[in-house]
Short mmCIF file of C-alpha atoms in Angstrom, two decimals:
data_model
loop_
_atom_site.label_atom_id
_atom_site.label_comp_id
_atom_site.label_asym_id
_atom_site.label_seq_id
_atom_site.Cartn_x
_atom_site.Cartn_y
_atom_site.Cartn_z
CA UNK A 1 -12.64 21.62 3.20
CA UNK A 2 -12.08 21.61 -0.38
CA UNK A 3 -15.07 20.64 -2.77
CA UNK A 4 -13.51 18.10 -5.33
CA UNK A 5 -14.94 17.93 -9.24
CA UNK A 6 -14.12 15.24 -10.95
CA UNK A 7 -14.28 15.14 -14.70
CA UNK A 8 -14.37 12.07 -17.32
CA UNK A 9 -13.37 12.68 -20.59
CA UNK A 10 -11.90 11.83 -24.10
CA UNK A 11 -10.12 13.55 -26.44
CA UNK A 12 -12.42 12.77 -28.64
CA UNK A 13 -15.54 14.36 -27.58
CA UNK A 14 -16.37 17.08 -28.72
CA UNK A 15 -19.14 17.61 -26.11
CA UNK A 16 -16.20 17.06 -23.59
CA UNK A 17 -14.77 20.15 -25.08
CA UNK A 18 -17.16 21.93 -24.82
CA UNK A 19 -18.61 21.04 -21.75
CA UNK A 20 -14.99 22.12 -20.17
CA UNK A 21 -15.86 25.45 -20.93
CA UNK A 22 -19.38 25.47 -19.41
CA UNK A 23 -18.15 24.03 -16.46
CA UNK A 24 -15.10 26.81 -16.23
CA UNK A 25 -17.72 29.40 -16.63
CA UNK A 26 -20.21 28.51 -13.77
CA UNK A 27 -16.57 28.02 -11.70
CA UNK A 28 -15.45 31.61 -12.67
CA UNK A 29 -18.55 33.24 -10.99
CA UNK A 30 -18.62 30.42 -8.38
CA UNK A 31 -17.71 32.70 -4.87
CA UNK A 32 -16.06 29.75 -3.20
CA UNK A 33 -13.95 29.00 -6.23
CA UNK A 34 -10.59 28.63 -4.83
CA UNK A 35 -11.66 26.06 -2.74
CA UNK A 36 -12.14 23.83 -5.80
CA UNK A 37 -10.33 20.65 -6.86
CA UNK A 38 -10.47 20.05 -10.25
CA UNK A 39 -9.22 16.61 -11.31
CA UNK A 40 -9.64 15.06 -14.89
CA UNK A 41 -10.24 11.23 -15.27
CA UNK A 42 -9.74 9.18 -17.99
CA UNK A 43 -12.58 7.56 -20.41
CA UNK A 44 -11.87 5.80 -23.74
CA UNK A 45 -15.14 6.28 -26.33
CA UNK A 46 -13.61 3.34 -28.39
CA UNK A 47 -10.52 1.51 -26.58
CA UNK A 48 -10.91 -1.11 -29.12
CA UNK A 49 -9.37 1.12 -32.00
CA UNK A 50 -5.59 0.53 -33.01
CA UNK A 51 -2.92 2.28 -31.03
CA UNK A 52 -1.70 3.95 -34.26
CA UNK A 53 -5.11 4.49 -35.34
CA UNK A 54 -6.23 7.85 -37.37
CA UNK A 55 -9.51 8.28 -39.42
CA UNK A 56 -11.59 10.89 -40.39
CA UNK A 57 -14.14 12.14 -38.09
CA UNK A 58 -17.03 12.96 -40.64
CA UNK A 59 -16.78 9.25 -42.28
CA UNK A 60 -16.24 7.65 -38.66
CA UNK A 61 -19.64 9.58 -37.25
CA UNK A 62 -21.73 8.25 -40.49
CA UNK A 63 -20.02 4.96 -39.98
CA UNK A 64 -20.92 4.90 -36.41
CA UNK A 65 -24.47 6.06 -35.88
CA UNK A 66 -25.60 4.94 -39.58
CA UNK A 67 -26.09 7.96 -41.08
CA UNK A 68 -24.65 10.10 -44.69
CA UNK A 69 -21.40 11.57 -44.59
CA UNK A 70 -23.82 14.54 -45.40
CA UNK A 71 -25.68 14.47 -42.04
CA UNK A 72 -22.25 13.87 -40.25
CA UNK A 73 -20.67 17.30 -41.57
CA UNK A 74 -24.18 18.85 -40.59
CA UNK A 75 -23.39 17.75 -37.44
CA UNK A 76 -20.37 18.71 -37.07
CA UNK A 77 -21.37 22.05 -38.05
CA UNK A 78 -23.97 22.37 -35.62
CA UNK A 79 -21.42 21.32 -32.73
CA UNK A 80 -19.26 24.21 -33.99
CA UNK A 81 -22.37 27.02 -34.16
CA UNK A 82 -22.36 25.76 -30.36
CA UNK A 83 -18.47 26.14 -29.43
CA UNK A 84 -18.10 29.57 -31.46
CA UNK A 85 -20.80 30.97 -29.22
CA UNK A 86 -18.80 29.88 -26.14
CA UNK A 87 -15.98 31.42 -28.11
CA UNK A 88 -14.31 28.43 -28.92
CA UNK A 89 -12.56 27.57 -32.15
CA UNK A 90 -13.66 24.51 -33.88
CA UNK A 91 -12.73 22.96 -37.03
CA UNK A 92 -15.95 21.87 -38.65
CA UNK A 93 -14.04 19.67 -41.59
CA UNK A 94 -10.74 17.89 -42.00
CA UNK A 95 -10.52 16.89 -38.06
CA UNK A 96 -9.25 12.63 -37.39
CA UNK A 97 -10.16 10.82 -34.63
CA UNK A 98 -8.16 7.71 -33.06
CA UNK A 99 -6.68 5.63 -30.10
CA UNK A 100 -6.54 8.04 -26.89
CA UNK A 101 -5.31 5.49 -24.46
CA UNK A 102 -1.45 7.40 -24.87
CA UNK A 103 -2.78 10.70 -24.45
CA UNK A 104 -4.53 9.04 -20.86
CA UNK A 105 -1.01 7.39 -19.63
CA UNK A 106 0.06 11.33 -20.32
CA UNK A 107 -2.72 13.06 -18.77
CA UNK A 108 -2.17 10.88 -15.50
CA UNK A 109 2.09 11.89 -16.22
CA UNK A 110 1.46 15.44 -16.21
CA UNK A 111 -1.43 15.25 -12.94
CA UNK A 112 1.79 14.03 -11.08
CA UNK A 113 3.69 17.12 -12.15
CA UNK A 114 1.03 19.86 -11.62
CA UNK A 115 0.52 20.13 -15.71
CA UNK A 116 -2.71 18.30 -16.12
CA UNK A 117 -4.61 21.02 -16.90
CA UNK A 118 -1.87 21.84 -19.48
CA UNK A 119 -2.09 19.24 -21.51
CA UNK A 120 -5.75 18.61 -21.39
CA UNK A 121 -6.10 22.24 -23.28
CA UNK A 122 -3.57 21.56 -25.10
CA UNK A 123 -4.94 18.13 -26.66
CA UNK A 124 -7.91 19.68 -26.45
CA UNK A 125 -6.65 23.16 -28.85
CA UNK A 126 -4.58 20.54 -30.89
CA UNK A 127 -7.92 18.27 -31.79
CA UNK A 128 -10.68 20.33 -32.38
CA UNK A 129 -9.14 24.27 -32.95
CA UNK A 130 -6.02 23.74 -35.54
CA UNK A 131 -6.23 22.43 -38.70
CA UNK A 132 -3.32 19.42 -38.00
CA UNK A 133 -4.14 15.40 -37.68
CA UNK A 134 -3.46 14.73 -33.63
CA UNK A 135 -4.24 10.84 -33.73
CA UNK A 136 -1.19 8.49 -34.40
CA UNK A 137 1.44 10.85 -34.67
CA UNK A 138 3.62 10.74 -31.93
CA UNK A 139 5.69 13.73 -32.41
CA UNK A 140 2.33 15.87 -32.21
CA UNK A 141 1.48 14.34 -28.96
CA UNK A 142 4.94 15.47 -27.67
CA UNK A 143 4.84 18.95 -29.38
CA UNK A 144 1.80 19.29 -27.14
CA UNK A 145 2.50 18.23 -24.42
CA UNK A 146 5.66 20.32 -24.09
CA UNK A 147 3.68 23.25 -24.95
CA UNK A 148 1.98 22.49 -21.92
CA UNK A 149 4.54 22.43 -19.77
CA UNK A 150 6.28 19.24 -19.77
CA UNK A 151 9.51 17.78 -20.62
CA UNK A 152 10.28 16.21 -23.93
CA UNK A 153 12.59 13.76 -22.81
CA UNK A 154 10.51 12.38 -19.88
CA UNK A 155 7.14 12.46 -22.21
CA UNK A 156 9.03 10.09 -24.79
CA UNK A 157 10.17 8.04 -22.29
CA UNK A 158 6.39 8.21 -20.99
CA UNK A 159 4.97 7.48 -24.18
CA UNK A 160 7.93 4.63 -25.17
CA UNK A 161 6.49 2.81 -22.14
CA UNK A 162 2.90 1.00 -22.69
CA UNK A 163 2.92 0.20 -18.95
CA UNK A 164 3.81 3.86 -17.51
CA UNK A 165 0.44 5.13 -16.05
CA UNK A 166 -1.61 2.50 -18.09
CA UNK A 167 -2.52 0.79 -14.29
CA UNK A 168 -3.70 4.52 -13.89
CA UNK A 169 -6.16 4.97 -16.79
CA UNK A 170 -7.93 1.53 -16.39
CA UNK A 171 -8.86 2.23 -12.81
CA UNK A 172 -10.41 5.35 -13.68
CA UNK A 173 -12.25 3.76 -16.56
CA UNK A 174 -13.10 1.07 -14.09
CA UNK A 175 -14.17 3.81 -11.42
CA UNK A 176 -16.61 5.79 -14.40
CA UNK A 177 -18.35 2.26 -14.58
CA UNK A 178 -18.66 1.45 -10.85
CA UNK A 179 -20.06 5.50 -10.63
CA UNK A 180 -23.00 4.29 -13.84
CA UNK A 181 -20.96 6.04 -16.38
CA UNK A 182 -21.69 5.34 -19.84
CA UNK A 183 -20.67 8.20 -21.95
CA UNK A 184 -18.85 11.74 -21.55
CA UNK A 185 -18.64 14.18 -20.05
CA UNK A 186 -19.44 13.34 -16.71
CA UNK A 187 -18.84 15.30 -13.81
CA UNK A 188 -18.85 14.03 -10.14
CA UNK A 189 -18.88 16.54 -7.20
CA UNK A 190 -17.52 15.33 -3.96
CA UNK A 191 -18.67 11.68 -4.98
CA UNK A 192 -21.91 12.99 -4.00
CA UNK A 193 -23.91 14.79 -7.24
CA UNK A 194 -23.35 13.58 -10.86
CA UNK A 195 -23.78 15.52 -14.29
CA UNK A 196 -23.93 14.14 -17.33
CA UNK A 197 -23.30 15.48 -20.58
CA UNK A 198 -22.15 19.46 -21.83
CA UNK A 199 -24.96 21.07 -19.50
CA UNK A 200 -25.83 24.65 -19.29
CA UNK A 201 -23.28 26.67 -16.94
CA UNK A 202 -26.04 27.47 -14.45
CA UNK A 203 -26.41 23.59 -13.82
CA UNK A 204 -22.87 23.37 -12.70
CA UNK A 205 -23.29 26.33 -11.34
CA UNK A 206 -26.22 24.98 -9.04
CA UNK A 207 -23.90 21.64 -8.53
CA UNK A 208 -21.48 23.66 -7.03
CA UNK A 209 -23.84 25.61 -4.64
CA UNK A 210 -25.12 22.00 -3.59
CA UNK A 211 -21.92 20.57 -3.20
CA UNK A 212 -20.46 23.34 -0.95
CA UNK A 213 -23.54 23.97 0.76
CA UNK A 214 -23.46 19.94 2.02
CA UNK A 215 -19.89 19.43 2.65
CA UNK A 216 -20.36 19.91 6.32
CA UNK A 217 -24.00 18.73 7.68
CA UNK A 218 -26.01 21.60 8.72
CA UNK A 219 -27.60 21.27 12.23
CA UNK A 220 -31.18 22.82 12.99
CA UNK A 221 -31.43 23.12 16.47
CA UNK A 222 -35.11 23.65 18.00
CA UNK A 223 -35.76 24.88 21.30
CA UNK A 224 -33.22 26.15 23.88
CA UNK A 225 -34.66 26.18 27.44
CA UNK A 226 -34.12 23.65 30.07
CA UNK A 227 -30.65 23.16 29.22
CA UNK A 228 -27.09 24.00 31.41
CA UNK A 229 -24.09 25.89 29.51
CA UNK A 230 -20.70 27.26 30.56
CA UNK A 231 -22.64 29.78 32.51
CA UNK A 232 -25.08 27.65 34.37
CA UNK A 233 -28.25 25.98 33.99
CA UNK A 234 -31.50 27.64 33.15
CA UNK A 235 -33.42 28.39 36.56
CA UNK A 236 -37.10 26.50 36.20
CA UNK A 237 -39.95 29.49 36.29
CA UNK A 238 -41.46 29.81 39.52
CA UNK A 239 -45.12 28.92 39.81
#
């Protein structure tokens, strides 16, 4: 039996970003690795912003936590010290932020065609690594997404639809509440063990262990004697 990860996210966390990589890296060296299903789930930080909504990041996070613009690019910069030592490229200035509810619906879309992974990088490369606005621009959504894999046709018709896979994203957003979810990224193995946050590879590495090592019970057995098998029953000791 397979073990079965499953991973909340959005877009715009960068912590989700990063803690993709972490995870990937305690899979990598994971020995039962290719018995792993990995599926992403959707999680909205803000569903209340715009569908068409873009901003930038720096001014949002002051906004938001009720800090100066000034501490917000410090922290930004800080988050990126973190993702270049993972070797990831992040964009410490100029980045948006937005409505990811579309990029959910296309998440779920490319999960039904094997791409999901795909497209998560890709949204993923497309937000935080290049230097191009991502929220509320449509034709970067679908540039994306067909670098990932998919078709361009059937992602505007995907995205040209508010109801295709939108049934799809609120039940996982419903299922990250029912599970105690309250931010990402959170990580569920085998509906069994939760992690929260970007952790340290070894604890998904240790999650992993734990999750494979209780997928089947384990029976101790103690004793042995007085007992019949295929061959017979034990013969009592003679006084």
């Amino acid at each position: 039996m397979a073990v079965q990860v499953e991973i909340w996210t959005d877009i715009n966390c960068p912590f989700c970003y990063l803690g993709k990589r972490r995870f990937e890296s305690a899979l990598a060296e994971f020995a039962h690795r290719d018995e792993v299903e990995v599926v992403h789930r959707s999680f909205e930080l803000d569903p209340t912003l715009p569908a068409e909504h873009s901003g930038p990041v720096v001014a949002h996070i002051a906004q938001k936590y009720g800090i100066s613009e000034a501490q917000a690019a410090a922290n930004e910069r800080g988050i990126g010290a973190q993702a270049e030592a993972m070797g990831l490229t992040y964009q410490t200035s100029g980045r948006d932020f937005g409505n990811s509810f579309d990029m959910h619906r296309l998440l779920h879309y490319a999960l039904a065609h094997g791409r999901q992974e795909q497209l998560l990088d890709a949204l993923y490369r497309g937000n935080f690594a290049e230097d191009r606005p991502l929220f509320g621009d449509t034709d970067r959504l679908v540039e994306l997404a067909v670098q990932a894999g998919l078709d361009e046709a059937d992602v505007r018709a995907v995205l040209a639809d508010p109801q295709a896979y939108a049934d799809a994203v609120r039940a996982d957003e419903r299922e990250a509440a029912r599970l105690g979810a309250t931010g990402v990224p959170f990580f569920v193995f085998d509906r069994t063990y939760g992690v929260s946050g970007a952790q340290p590879a070894e604890v998904f590495a240790q999650a992993l262990e734990r999750a494979w090592s209780d997928r089947e019970p384990v029976l101790e057995v103690v004793g042995g004697a007085d007992a019949c098998g295929p061959d017979g029953c034990a013969l009592p000791e003679r006084g």
